The first five atom37 places (N, CA, C, CB, O) and aatype in JSON, in Angstrom:
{
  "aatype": [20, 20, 20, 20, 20, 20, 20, 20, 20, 20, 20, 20, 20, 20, 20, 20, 20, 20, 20, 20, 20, 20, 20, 20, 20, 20, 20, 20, 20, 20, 20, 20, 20, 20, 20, 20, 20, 20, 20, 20, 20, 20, 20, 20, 20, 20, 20, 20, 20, 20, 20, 20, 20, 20, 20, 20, 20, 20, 20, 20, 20, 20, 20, 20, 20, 20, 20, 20, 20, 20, 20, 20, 20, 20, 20, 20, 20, 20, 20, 20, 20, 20, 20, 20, 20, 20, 20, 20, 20, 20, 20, 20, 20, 20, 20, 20, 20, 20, 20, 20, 20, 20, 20, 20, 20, 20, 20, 20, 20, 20],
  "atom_mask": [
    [1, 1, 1, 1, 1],
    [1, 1, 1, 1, 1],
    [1, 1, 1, 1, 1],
    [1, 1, 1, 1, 1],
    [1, 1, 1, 1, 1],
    [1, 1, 1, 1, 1],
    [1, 1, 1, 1, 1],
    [1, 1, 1, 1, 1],
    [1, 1, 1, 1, 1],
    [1, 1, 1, 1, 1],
    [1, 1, 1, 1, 1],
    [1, 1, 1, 1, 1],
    [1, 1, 1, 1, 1],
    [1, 1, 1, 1, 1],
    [1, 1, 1, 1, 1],
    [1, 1, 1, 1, 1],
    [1, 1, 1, 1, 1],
    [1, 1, 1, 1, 1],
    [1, 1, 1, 1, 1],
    [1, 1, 1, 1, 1],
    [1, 1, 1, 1, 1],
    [1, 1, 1, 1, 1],
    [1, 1, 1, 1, 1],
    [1, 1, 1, 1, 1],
    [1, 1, 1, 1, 1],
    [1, 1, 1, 1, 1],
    [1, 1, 1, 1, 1],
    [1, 1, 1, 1, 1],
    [1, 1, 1, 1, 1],
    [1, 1, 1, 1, 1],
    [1, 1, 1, 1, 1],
    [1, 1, 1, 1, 1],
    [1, 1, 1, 1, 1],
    [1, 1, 1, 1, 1],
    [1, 1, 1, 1, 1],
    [1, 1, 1, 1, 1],
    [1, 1, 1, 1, 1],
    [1, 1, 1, 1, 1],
    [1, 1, 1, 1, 1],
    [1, 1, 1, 1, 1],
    [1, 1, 1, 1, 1],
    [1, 1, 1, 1, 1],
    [1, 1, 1, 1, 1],
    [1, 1, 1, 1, 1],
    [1, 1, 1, 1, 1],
    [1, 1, 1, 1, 1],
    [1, 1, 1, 1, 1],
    [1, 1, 1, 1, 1],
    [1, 1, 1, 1, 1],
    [1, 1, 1, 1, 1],
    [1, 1, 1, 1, 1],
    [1, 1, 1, 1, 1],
    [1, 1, 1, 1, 1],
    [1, 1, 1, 1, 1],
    [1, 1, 1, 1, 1],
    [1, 1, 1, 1, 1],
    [1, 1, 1, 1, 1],
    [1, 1, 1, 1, 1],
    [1, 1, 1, 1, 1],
    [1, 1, 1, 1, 1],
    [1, 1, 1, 1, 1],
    [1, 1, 1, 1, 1],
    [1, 1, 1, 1, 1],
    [1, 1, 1, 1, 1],
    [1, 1, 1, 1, 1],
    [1, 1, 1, 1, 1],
    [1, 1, 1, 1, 1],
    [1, 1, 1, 1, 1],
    [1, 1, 1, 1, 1],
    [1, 1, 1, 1, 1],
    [1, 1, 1, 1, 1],
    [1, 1, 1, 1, 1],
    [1, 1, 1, 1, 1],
    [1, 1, 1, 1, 1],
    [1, 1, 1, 1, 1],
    [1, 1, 1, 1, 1],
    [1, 1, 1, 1, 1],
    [1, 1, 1, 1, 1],
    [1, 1, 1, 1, 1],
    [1, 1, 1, 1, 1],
    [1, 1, 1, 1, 1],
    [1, 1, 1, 1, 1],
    [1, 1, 1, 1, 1],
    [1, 1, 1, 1, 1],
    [1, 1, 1, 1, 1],
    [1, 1, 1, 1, 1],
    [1, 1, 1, 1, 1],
    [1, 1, 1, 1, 1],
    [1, 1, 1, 1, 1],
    [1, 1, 1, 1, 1],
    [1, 1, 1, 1, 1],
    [1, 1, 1, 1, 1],
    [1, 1, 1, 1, 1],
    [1, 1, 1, 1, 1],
    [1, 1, 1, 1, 1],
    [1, 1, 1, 1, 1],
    [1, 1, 1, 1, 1],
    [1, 1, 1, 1, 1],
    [1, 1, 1, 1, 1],
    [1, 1, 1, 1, 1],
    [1, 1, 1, 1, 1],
    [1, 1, 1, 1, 1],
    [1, 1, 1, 1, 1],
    [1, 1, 1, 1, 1],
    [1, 1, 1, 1, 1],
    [1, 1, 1, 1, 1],
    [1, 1, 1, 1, 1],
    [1, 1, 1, 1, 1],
    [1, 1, 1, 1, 1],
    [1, 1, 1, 1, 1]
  ],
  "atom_positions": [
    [[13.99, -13.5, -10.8], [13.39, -14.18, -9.66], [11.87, -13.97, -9.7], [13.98, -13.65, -8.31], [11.21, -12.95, -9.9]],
    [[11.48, -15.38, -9.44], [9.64, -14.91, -9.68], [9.25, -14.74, -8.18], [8.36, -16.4, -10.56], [9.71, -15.43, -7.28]],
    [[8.56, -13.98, -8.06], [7.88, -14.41, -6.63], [6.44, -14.54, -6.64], [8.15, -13.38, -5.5], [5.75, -13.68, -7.18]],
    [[5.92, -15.63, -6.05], [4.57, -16.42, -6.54], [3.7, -16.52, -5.52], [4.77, -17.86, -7.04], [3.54, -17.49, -4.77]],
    [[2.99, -15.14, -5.53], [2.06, -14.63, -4.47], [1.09, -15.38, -4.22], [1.52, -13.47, -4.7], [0.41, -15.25, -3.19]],
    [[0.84, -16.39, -5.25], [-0.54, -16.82, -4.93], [-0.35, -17.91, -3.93], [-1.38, -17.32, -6.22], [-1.23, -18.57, -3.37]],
    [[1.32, -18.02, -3.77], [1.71, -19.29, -2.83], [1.37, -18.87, -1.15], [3.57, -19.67, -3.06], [0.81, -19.53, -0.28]],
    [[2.0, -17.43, -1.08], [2.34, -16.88, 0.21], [0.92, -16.58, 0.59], [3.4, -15.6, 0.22], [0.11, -16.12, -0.22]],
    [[0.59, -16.91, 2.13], [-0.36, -17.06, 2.67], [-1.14, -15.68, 3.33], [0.02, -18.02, 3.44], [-0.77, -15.07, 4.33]],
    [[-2.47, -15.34, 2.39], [-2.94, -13.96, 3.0], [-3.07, -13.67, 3.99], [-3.83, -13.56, 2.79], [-4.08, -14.21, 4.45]],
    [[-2.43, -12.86, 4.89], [-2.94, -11.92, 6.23], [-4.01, -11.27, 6.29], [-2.18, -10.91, 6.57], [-4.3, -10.57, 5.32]],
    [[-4.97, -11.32, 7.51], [-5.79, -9.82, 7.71], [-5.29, -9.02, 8.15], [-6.82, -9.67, 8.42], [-4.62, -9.34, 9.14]],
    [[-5.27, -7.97, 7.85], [-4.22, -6.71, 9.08], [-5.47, -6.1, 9.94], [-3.16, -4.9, 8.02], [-6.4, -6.4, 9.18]],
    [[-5.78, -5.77, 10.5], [-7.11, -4.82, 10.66], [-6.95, -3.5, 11.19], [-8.13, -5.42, 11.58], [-6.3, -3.59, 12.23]],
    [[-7.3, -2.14, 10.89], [-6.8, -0.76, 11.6], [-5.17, -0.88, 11.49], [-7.36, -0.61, 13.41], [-4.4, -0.66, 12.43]],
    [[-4.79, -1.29, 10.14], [-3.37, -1.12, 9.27], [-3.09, 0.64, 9.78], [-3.65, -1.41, 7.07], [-3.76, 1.64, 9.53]],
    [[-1.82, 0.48, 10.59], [-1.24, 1.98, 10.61], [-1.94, 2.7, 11.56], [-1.35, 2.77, 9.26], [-1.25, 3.56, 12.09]],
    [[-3.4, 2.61, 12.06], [-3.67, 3.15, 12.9], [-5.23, 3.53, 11.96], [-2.5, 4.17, 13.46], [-5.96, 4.5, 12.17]],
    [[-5.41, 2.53, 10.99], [-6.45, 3.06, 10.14], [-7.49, 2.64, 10.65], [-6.43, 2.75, 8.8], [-7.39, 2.49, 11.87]],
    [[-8.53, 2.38, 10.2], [-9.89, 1.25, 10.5], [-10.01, 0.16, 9.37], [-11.54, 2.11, 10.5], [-9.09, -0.05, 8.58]],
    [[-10.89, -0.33, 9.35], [-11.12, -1.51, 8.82], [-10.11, -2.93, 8.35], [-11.67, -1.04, 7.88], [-9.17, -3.1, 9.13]],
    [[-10.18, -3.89, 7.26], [-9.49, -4.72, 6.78], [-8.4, -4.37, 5.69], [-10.29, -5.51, 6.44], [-8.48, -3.45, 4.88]],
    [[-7.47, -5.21, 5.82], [-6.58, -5.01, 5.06], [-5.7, -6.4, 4.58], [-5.87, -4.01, 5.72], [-5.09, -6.91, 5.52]],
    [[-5.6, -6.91, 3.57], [-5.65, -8.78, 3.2], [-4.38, -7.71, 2.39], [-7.49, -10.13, 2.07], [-4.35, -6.73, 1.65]],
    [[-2.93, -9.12, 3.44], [-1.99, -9.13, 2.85], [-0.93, -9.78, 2.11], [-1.81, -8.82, 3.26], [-0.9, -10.87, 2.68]],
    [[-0.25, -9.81, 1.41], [0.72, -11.06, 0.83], [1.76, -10.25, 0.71], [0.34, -11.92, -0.65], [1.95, -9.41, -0.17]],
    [[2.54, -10.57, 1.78], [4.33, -9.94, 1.76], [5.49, -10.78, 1.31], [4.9, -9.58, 3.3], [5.74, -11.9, 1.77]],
    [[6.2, -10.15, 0.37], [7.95, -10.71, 0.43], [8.91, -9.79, 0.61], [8.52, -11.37, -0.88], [9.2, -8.78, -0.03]],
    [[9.53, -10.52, 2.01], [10.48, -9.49, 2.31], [11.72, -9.87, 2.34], [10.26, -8.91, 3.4], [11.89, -11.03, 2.7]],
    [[12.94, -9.08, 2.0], [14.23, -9.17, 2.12], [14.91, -7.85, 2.91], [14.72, -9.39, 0.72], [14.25, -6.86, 3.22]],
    [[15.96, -7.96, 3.11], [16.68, -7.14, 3.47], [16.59, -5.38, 2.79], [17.82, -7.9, 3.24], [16.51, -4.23, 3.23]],
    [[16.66, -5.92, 1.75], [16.52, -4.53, 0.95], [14.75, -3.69, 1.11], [16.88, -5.03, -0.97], [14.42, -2.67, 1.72]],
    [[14.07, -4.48, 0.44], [12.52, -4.57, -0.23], [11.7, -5.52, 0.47], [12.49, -5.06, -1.81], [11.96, -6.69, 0.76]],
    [[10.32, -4.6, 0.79], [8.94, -5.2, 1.0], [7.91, -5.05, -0.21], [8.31, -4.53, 2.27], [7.37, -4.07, -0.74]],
    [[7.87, -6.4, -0.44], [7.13, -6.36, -2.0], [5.48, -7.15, -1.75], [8.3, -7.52, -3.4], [5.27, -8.32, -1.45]],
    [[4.65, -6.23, -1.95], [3.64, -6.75, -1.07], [2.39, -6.58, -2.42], [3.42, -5.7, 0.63], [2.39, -5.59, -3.15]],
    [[1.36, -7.74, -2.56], [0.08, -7.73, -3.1], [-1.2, -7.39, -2.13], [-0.07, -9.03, -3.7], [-1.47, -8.01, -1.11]],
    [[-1.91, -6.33, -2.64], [-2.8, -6.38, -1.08], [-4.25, -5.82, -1.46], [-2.02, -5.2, 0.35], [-4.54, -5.32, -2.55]],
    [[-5.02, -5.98, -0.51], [-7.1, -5.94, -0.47], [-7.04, -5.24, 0.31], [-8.32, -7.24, -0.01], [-6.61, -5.48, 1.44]],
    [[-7.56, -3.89, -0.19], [-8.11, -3.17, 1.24], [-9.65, -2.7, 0.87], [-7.05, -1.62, 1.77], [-10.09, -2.09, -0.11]],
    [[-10.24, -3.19, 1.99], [-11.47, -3.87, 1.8], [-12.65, -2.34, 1.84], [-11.69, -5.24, 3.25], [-12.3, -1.41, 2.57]],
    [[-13.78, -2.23, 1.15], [-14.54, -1.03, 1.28], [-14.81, -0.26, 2.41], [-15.56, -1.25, 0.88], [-15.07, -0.69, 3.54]],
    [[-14.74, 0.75, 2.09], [-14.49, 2.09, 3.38], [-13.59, 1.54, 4.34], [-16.01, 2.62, 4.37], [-14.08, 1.31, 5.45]],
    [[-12.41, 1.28, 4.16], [-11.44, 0.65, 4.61], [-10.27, 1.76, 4.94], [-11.1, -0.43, 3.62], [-10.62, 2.87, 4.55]],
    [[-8.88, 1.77, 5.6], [-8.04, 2.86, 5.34], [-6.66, 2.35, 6.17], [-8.75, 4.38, 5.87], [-6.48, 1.51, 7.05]],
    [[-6.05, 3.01, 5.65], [-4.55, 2.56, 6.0], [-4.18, 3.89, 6.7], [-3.44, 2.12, 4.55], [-4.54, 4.87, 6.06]],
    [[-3.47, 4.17, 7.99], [-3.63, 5.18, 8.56], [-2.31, 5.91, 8.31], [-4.05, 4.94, 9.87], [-1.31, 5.23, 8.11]],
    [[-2.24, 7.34, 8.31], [-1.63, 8.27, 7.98], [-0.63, 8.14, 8.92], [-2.3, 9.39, 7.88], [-0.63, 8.14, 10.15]],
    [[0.63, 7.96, 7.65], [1.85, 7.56, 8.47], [3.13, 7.99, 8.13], [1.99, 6.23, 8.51], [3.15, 7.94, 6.9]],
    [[4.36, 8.44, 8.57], [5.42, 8.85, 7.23], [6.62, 7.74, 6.75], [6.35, 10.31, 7.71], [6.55, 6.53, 6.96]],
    [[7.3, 8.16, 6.34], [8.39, 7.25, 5.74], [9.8, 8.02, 5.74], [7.97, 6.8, 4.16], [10.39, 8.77, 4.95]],
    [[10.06, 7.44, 7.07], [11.26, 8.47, 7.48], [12.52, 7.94, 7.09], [11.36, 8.77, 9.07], [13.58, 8.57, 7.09]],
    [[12.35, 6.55, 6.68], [13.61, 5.34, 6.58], [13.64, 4.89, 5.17], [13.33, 3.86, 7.58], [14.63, 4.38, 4.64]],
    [[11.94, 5.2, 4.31], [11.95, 4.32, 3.16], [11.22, 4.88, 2.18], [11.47, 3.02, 3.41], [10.97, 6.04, 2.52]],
    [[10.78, 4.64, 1.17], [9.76, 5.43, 0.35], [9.12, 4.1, -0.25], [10.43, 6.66, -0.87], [9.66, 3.0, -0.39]],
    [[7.71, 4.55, -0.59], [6.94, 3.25, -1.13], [6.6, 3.78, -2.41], [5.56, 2.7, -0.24], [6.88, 4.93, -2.76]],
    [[5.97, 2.92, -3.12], [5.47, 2.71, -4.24], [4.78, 2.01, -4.78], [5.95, 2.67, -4.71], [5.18, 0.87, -4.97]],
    [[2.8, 2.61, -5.47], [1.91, 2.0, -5.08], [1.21, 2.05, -6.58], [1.27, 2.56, -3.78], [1.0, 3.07, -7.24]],
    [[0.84, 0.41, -7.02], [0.27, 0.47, -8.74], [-1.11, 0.5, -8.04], [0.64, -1.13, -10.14], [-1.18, 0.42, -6.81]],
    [[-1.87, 0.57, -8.59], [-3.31, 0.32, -8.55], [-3.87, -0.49, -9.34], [-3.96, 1.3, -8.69], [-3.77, -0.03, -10.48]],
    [[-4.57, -1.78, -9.32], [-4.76, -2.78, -9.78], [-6.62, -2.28, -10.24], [-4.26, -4.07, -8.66], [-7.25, -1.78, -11.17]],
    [[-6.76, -2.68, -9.3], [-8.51, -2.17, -9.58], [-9.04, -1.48, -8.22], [-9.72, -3.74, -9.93], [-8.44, -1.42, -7.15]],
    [[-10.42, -0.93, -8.55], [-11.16, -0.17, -7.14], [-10.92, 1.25, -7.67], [-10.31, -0.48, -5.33], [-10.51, 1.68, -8.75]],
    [[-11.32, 1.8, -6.57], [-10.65, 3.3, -6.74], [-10.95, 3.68, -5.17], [-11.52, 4.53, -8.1], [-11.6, 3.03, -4.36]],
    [[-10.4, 4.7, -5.03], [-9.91, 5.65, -3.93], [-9.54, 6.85, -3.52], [-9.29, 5.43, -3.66], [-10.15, 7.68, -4.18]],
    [[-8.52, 7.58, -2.39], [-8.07, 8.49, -2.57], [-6.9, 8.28, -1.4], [-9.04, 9.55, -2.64], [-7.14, 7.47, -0.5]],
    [[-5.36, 9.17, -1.41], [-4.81, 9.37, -0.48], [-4.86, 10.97, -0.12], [-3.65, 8.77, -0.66], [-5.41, 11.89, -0.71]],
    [[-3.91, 10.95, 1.37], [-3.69, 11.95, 1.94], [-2.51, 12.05, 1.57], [-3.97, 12.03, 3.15], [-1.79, 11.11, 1.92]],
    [[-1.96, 12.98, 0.89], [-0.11, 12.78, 0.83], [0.15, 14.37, 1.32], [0.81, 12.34, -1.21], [-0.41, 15.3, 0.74]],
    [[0.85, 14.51, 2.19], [1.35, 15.69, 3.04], [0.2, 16.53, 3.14], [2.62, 16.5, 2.43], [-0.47, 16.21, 4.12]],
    [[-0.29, 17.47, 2.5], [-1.38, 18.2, 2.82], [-2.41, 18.41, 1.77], [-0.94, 19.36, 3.27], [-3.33, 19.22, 1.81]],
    [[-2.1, 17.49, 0.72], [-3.15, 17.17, -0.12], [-3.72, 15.62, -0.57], [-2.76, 17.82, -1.19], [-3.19, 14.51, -0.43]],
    [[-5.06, 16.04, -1.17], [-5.67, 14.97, -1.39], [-5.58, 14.66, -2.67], [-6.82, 15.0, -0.98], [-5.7, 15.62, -3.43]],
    [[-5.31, 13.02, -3.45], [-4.93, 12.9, -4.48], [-6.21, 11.14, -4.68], [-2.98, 12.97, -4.48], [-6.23, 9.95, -4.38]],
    [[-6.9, 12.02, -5.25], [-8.04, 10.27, -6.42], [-6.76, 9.49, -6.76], [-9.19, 10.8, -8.73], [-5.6, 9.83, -6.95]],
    [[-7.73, 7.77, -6.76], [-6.66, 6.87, -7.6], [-7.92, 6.07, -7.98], [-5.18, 5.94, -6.71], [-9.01, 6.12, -7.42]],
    [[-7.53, 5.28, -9.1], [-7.76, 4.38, -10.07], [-6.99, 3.05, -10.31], [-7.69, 5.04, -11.07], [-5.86, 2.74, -9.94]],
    [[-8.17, 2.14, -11.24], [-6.74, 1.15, -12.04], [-6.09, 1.76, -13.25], [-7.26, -0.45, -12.73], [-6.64, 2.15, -14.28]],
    [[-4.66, 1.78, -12.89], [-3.8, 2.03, -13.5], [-2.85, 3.39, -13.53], [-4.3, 1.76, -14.37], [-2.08, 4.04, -14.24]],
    [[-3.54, 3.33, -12.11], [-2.73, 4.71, -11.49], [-1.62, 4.44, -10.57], [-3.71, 5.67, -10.62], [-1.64, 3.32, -10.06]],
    [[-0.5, 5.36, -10.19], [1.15, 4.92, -9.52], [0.96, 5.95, -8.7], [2.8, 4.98, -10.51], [1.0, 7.1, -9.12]],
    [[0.7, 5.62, -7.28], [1.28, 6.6, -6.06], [2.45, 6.31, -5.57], [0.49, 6.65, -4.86], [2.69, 5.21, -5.1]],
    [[3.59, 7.59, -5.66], [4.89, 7.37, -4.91], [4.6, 8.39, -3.88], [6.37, 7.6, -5.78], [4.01, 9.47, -4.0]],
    [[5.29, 7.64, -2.54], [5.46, 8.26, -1.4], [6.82, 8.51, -0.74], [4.75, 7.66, -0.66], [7.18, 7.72, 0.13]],
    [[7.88, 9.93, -1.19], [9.18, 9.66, -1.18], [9.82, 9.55, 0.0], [9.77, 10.45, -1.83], [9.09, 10.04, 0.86]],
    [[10.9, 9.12, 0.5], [11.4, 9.4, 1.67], [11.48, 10.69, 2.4], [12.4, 9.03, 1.57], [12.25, 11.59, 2.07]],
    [[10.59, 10.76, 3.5], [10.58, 12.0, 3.79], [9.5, 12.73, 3.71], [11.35, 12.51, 3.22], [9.48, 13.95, 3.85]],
    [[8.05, 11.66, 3.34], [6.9, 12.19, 3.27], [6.1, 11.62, 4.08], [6.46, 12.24, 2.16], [6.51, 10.76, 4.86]],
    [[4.99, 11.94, 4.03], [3.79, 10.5, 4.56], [2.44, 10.88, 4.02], [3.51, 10.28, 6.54], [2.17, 12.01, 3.61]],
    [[1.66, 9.91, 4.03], [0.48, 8.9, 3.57], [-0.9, 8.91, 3.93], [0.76, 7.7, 3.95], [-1.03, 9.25, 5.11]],
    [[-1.59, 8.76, 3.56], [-2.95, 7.46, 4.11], [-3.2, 7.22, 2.94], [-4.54, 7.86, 5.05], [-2.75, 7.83, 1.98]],
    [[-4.22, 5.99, 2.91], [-5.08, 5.18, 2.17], [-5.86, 4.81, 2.31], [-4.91, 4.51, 1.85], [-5.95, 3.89, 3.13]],
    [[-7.22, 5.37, 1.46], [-8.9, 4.95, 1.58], [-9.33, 4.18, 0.58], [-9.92, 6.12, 1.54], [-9.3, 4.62, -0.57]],
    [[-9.79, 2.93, 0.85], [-10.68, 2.42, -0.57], [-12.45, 3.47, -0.34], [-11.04, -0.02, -0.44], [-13.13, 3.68, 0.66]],
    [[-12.6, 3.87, -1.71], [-14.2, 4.77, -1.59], [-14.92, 4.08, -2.68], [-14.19, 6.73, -1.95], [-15.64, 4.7, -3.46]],
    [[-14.73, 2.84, -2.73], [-15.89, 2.26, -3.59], [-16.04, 1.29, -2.89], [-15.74, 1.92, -5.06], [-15.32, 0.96, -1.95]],
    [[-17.31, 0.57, -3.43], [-17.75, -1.15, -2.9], [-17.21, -2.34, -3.58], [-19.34, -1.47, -3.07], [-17.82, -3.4, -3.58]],
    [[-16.18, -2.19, -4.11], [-15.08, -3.31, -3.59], [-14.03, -3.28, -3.92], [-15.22, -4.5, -3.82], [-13.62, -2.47, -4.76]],
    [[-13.07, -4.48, -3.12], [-11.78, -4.09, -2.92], [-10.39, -3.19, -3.44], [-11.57, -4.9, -2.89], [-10.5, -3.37, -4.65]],
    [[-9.97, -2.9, -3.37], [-8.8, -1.58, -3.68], [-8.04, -2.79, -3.83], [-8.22, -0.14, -2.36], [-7.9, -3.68, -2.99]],
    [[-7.42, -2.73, -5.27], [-6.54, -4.06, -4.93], [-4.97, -3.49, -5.61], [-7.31, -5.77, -5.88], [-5.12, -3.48, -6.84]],
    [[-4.03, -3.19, -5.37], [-3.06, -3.17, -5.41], [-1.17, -3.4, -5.24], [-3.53, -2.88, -5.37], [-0.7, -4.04, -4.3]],
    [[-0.81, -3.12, -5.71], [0.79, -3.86, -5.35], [1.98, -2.63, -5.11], [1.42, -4.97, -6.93], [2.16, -1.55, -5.67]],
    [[2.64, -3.3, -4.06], [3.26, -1.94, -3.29], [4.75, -2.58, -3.03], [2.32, -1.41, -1.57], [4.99, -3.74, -2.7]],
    [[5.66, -1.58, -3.24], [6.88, -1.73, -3.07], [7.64, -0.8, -2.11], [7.33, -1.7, -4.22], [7.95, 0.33, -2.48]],
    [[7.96, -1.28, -0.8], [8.93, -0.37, 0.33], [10.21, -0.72, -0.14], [8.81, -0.77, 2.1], [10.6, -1.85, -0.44]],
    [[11.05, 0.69, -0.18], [12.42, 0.5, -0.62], [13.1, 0.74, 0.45], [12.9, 1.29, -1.7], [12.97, 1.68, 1.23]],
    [[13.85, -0.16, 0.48], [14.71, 0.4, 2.28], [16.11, 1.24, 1.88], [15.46, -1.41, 3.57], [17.05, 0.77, 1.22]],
    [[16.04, 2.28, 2.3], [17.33, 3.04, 1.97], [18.69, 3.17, 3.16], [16.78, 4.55, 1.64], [18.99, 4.18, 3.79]],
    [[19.15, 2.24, 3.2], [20.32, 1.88, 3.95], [21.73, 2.62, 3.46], [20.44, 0.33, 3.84], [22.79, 2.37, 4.05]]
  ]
}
């Protein structure tokens, strides 16, 4: 199955999670999986959150950054994989001047 992001229509999110700034989204969702392409825009952040139901999984396309994952801080890059397992939680900062662009997968564990 292809799914053809460039079809599905970008969102702004803004203060995503409780973060600040922008956040440009493209979601496909099913029952199972949220399969999402996304911009999070300079000094931008996705706010520190857990995953009590699901665990995500995050490529890094280009930009760079850093998260908060439980009580440490972890740099990212292109071509770097943050997993966040069920039972943990998060944030997300873009720390360069431009966009953090990456692709993220929520697994729903039913």
């Amino acid at each position: 199955m292809i799914i053809p992001f460039p079809t599905i229509p970008e969102e702004t999110l803004v203060a995503f999670k409780g973060g600040k700034g922008e956040l440009m989204a493209r979601n496909y969702v099913d029952e199972k999986n949220k399969i999402m392409q996304m911009r999070l825009r300079p000094g931008a952040n996705i706010g520190y959150h857990s995953h009590e139901v699901n665990s995500e999984i995050i490529l890094i396309f280009s930009g760079v950054g850093h998260f908060e994952f439980d009580d440490t801080i972890e740099q990212v890059k292109a071509g770097d994989v943050h997993y966040c397992p069920m039972g943990h939680s998060h944030a997300m900062y873009n720390d360069g001047d431009e966009d953090l662009v990456y692709f993220a997968v929520v697994a729903e564990h039913h």
